Short mmCIF file of N, CA and C in Angstrom, two decimals:
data_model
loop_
_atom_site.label_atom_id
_atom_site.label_comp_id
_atom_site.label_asym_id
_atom_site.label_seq_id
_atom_site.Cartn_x
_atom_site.Cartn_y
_atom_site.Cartn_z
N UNK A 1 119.04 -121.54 -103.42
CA UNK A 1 118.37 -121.12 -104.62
C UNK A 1 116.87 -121.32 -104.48
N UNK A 2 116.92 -122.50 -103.66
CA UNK A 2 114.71 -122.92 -104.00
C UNK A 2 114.35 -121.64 -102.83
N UNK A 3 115.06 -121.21 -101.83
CA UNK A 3 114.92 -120.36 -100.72
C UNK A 3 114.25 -119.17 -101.19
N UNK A 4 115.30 -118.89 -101.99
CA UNK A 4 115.11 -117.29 -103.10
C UNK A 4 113.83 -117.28 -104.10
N UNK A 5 113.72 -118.04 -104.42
CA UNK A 5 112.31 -118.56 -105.30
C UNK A 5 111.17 -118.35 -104.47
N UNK A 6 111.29 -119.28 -103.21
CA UNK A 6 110.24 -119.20 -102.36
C UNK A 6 109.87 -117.73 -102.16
N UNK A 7 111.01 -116.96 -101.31
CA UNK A 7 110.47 -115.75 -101.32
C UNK A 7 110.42 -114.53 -102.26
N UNK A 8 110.71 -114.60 -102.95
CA UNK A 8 110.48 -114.08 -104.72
C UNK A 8 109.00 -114.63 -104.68
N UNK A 9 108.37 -115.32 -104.65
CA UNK A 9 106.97 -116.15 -104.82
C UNK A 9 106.15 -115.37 -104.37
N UNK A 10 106.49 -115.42 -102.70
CA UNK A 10 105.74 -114.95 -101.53
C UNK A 10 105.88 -113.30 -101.85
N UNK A 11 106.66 -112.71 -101.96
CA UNK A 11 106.78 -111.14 -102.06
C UNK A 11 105.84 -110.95 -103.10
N UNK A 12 105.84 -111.74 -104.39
CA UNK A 12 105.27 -111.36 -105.24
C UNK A 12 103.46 -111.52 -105.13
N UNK A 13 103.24 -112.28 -104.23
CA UNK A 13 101.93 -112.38 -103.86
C UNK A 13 101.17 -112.08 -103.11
N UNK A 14 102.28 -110.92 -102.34
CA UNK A 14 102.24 -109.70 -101.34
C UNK A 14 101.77 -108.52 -102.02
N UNK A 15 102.71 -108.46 -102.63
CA UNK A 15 102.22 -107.54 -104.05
C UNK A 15 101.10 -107.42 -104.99
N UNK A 16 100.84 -108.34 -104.95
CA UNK A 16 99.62 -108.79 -106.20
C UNK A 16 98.01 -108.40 -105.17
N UNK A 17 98.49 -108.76 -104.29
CA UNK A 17 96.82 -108.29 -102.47
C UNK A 17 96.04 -107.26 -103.28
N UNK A 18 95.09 -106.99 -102.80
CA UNK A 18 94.38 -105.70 -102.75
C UNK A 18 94.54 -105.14 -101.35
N UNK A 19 95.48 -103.66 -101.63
CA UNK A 19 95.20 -102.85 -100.35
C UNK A 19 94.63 -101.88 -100.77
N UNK A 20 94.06 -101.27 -99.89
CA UNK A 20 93.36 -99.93 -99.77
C UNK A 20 94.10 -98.58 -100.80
N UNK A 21 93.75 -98.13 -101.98
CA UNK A 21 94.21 -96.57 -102.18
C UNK A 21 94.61 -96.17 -101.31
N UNK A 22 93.25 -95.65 -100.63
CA UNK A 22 93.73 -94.57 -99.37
C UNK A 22 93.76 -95.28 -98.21
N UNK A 23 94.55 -95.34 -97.43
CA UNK A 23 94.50 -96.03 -96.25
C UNK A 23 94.58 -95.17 -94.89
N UNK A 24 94.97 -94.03 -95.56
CA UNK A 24 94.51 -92.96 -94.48
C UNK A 24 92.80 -92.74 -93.50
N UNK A 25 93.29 -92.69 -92.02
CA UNK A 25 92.13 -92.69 -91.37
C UNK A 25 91.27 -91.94 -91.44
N UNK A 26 90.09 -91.99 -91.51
CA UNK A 26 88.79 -91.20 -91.42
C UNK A 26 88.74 -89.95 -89.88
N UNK A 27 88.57 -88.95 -89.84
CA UNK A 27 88.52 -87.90 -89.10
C UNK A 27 87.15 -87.51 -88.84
N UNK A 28 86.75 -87.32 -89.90
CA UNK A 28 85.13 -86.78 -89.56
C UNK A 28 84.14 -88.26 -90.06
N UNK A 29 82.85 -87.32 -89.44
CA UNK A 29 81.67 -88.31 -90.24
C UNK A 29 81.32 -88.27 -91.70
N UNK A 30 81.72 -87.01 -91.99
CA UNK A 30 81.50 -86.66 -93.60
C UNK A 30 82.14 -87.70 -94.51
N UNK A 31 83.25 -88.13 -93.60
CA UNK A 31 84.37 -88.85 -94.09
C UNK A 31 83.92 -90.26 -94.07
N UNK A 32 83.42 -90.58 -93.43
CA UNK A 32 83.18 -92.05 -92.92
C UNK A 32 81.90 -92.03 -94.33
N UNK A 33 81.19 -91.37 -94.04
CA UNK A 33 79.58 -91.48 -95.10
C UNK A 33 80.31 -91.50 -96.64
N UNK A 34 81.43 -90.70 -96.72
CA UNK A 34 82.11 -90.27 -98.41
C UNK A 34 82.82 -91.35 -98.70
N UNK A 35 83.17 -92.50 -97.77
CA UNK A 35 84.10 -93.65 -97.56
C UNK A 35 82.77 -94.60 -98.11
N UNK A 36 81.80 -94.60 -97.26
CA UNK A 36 80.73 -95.64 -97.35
C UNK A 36 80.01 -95.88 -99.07
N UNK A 37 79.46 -94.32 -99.09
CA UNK A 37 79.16 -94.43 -100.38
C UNK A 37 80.29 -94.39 -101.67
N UNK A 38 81.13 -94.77 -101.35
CA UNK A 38 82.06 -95.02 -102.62
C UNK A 38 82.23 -96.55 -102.92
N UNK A 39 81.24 -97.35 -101.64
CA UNK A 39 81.30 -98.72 -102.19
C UNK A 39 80.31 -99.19 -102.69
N UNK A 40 79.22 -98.25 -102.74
CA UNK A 40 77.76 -98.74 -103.33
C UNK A 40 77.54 -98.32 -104.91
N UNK A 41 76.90 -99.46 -105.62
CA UNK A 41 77.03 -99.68 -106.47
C UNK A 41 75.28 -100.05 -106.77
N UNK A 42 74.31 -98.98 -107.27
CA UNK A 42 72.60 -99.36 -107.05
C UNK A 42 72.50 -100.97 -107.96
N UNK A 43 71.40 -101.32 -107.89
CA UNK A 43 71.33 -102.52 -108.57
C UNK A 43 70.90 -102.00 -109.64
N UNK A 44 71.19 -102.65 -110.74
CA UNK A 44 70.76 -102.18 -112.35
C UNK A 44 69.15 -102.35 -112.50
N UNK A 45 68.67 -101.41 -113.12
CA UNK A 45 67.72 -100.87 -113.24
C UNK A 45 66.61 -100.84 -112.19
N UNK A 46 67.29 -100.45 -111.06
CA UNK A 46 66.54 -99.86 -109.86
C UNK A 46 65.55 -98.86 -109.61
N UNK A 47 65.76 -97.62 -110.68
CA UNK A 47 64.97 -96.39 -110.90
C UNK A 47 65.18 -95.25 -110.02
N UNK A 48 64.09 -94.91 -109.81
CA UNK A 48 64.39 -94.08 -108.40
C UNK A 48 64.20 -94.42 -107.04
N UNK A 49 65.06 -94.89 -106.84
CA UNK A 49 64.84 -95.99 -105.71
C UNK A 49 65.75 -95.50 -103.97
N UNK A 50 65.35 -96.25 -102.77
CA UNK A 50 66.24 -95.39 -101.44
C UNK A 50 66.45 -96.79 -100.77
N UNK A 51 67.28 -96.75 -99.65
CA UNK A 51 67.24 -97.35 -98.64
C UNK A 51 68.26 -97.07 -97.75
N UNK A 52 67.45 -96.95 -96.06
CA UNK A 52 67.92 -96.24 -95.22
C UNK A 52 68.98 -97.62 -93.84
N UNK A 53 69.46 -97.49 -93.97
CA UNK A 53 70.17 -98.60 -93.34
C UNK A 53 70.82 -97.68 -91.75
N UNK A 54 70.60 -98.65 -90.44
CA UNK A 54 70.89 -98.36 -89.43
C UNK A 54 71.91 -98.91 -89.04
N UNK A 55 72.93 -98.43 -88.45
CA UNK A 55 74.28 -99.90 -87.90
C UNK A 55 75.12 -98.56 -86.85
N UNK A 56 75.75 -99.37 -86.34
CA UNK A 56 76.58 -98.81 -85.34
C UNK A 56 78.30 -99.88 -85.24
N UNK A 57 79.15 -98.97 -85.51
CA UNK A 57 80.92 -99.14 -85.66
C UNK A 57 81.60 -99.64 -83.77
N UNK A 58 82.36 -100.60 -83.80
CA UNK A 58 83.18 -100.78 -83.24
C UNK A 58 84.20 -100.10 -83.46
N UNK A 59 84.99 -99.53 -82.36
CA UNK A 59 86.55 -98.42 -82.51
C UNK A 59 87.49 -99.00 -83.67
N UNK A 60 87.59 -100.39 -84.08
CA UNK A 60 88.05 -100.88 -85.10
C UNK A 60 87.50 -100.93 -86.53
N UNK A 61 86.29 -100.55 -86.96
CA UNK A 61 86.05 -99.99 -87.82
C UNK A 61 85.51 -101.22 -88.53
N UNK A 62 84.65 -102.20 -87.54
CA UNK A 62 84.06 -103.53 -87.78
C UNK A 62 82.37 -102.60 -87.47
N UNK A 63 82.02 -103.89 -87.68
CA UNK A 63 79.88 -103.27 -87.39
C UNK A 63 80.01 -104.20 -86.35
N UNK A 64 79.38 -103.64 -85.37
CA UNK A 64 78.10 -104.39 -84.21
C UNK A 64 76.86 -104.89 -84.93
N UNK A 65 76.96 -106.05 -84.83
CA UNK A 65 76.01 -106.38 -85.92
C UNK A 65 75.39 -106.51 -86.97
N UNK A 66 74.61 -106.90 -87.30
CA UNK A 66 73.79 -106.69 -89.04
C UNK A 66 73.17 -105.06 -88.81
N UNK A 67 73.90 -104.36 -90.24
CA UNK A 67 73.00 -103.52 -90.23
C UNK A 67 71.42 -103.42 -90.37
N UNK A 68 70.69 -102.64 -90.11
CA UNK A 68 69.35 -102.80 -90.24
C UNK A 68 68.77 -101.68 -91.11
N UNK A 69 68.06 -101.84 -92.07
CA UNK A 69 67.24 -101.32 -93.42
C UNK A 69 65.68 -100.57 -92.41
N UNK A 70 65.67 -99.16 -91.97
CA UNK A 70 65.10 -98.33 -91.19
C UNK A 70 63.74 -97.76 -92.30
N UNK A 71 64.18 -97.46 -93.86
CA UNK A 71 63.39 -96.79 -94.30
C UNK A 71 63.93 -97.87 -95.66
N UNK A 72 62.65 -97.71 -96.59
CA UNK A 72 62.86 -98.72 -97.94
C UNK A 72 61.69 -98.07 -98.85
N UNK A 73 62.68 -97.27 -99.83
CA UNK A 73 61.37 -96.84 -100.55
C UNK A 73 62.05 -97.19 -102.50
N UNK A 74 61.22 -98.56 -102.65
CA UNK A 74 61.34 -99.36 -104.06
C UNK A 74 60.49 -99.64 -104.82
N UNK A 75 60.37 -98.68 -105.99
CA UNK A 75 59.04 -99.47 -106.77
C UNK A 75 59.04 -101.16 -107.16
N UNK A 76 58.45 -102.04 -106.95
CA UNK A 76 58.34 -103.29 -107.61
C UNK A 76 57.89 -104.18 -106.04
N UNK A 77 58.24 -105.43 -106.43
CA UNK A 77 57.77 -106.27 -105.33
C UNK A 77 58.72 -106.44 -104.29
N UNK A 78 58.41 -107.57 -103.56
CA UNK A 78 59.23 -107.95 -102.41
C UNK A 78 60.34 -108.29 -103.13
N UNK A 79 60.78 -109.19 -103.98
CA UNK A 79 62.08 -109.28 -104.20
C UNK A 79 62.79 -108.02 -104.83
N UNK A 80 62.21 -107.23 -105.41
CA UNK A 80 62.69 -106.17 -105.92
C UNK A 80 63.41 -105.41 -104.83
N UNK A 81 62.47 -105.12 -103.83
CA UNK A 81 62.68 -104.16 -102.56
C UNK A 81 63.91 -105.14 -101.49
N UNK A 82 64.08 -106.22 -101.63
CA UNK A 82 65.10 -107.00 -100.68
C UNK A 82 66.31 -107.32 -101.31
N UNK A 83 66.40 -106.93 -102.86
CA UNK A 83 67.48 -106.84 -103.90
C UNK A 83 68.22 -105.55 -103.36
N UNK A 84 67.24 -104.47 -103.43
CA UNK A 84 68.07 -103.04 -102.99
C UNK A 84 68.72 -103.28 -101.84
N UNK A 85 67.95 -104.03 -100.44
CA UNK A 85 68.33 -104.09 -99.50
C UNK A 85 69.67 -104.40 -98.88
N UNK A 86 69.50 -105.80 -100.07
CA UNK A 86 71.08 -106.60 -100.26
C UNK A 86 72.21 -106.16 -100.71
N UNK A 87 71.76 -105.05 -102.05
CA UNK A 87 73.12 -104.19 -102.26
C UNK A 87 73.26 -103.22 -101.51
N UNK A 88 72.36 -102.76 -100.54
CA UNK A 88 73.23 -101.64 -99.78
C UNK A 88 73.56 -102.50 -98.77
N UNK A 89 73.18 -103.15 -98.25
CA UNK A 89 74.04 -104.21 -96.66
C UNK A 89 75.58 -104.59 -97.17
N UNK A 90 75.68 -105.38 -98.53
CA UNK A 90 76.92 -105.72 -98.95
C UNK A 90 77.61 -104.24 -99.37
N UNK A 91 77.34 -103.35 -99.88
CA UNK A 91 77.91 -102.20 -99.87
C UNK A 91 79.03 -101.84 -98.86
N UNK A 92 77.76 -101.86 -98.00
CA UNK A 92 78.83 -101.79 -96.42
C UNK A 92 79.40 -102.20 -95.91
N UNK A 93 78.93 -103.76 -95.87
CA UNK A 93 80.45 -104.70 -95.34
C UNK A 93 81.45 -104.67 -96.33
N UNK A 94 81.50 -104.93 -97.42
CA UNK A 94 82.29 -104.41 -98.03
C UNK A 94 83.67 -103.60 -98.50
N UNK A 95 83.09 -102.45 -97.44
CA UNK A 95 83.70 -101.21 -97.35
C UNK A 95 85.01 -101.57 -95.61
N UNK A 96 84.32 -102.32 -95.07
CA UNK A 96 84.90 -102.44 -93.82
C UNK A 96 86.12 -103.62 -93.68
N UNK A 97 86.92 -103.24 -93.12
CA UNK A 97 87.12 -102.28 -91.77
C UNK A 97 87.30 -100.82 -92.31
N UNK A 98 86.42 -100.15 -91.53
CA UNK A 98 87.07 -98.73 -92.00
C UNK A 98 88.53 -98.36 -90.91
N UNK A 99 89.37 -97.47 -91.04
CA UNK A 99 90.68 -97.32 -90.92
C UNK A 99 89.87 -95.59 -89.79
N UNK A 100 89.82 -95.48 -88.47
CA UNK A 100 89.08 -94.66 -87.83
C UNK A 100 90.39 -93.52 -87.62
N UNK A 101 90.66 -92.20 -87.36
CA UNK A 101 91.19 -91.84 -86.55
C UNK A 101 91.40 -91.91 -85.26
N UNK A 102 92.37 -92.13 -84.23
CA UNK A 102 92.31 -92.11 -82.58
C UNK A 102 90.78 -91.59 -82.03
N UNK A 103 90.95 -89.82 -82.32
CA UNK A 103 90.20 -89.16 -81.59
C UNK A 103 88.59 -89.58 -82.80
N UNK A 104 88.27 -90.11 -83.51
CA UNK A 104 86.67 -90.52 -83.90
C UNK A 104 86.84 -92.21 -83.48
N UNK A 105 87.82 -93.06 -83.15
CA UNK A 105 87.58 -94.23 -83.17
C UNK A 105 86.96 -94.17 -81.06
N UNK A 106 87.56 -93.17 -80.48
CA UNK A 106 86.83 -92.98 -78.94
C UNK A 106 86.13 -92.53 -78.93
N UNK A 107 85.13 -91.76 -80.03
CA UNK A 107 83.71 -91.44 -80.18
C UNK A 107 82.56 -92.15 -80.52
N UNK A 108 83.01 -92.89 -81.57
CA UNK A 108 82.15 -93.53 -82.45
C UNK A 108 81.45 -94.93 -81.56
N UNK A 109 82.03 -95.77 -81.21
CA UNK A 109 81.39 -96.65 -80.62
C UNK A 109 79.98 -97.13 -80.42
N UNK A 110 79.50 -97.91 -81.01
CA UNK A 110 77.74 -97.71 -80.00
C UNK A 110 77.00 -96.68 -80.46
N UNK A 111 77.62 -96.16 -80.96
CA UNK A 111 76.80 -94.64 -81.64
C UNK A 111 75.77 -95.30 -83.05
N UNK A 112 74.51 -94.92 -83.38
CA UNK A 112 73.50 -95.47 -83.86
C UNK A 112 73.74 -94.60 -84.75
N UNK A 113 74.07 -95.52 -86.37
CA UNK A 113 74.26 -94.42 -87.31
C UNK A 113 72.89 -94.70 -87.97
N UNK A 114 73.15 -93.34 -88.94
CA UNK A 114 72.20 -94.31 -90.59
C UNK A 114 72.85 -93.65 -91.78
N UNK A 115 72.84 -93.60 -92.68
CA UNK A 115 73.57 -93.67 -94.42
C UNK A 115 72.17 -94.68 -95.02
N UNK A 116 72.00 -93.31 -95.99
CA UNK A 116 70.88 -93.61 -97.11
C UNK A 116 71.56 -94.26 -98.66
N UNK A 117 71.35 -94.96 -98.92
CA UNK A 117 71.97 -95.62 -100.62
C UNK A 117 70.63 -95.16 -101.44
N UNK A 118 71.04 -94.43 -102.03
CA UNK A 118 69.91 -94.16 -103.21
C UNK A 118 70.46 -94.51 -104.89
N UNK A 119 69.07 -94.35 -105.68
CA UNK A 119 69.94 -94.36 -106.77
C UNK A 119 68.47 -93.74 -107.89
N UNK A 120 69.13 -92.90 -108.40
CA UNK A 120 70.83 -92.57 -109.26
C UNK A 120 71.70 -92.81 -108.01
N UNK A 121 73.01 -93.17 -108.24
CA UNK A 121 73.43 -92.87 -107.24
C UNK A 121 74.09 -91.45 -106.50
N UNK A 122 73.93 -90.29 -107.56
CA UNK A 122 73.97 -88.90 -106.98
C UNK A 122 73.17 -87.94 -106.43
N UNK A 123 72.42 -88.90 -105.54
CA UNK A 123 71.43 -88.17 -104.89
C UNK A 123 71.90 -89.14 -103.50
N UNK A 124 72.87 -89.06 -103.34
CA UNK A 124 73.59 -89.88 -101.99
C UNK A 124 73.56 -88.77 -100.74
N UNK A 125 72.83 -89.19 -99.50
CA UNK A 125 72.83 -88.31 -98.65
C UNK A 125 74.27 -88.57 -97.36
N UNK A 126 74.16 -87.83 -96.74
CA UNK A 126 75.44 -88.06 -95.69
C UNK A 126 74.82 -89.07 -94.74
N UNK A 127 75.87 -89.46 -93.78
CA UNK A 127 76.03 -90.19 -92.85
C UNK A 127 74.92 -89.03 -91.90
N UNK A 128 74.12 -89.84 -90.76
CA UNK A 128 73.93 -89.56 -89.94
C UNK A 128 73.84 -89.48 -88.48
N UNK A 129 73.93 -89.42 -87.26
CA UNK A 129 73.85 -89.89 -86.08
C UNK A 129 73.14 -89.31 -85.35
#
């Protein structure tokens, strides 16, 4: 009986996880950038604000590294402009692991992206390489 409980417990806290909606793999880059920006979220009352972030994917759909902030265009001061910075870096980890297809996870590698976070946030541009 405590057996059945136990795993009644455990199932149920299997259940309760956060998995992915879609867990289907990414195919294109369009895909990967439409994946990315669905985790960014601008900082409140940002304005019209950008930031261009550089990073490059492992076939597992991890980052090589810290991404890097290429272009930064924020009205206000330094903390203002390293606030944006911070929500688009966490944006992205965030978002990861991304889930690659076979044939883009033997492409992608090492490949030097960039993805712009702007905001409003519907002025979101694509992924680039």
């Amino acid at each position: 009986m405590r057996s059945t409980a136990r795993l009644s417990a455990i199932a149920g806290a299997l259940l309760a996880m956060p998995f992915p909606a879609d867990a289907a793999s990414l195919n294109t880059m369009n895909e990967v950038g439409a994946a990315l920006q669905a985790c960014w979220t601008p900082p409140a009352e940002a304005g019209t604000a950008s930031v261009t972030l550089s990073f490059s994917f492992k076939r597992d759909g991890t980052l090589i590294g810290p991404p890097k902030p290429t272009a930064i265009k924020v009205n206000g001061d330094d903390k203002a402009r390293q606030a944006y910075v911070d929500a688009a870096t966490a944006a992205l980890r965030n978002c990861l692991p991304l889930s690659f297809s076979p044939d883009l996870a033997k492409g992608i590698p090492g490949k030097i992206l960039t993805l712009q976070f702007n905001s409003p946030k519907d002025n979101a541009k694509a992924i680039q390489q």
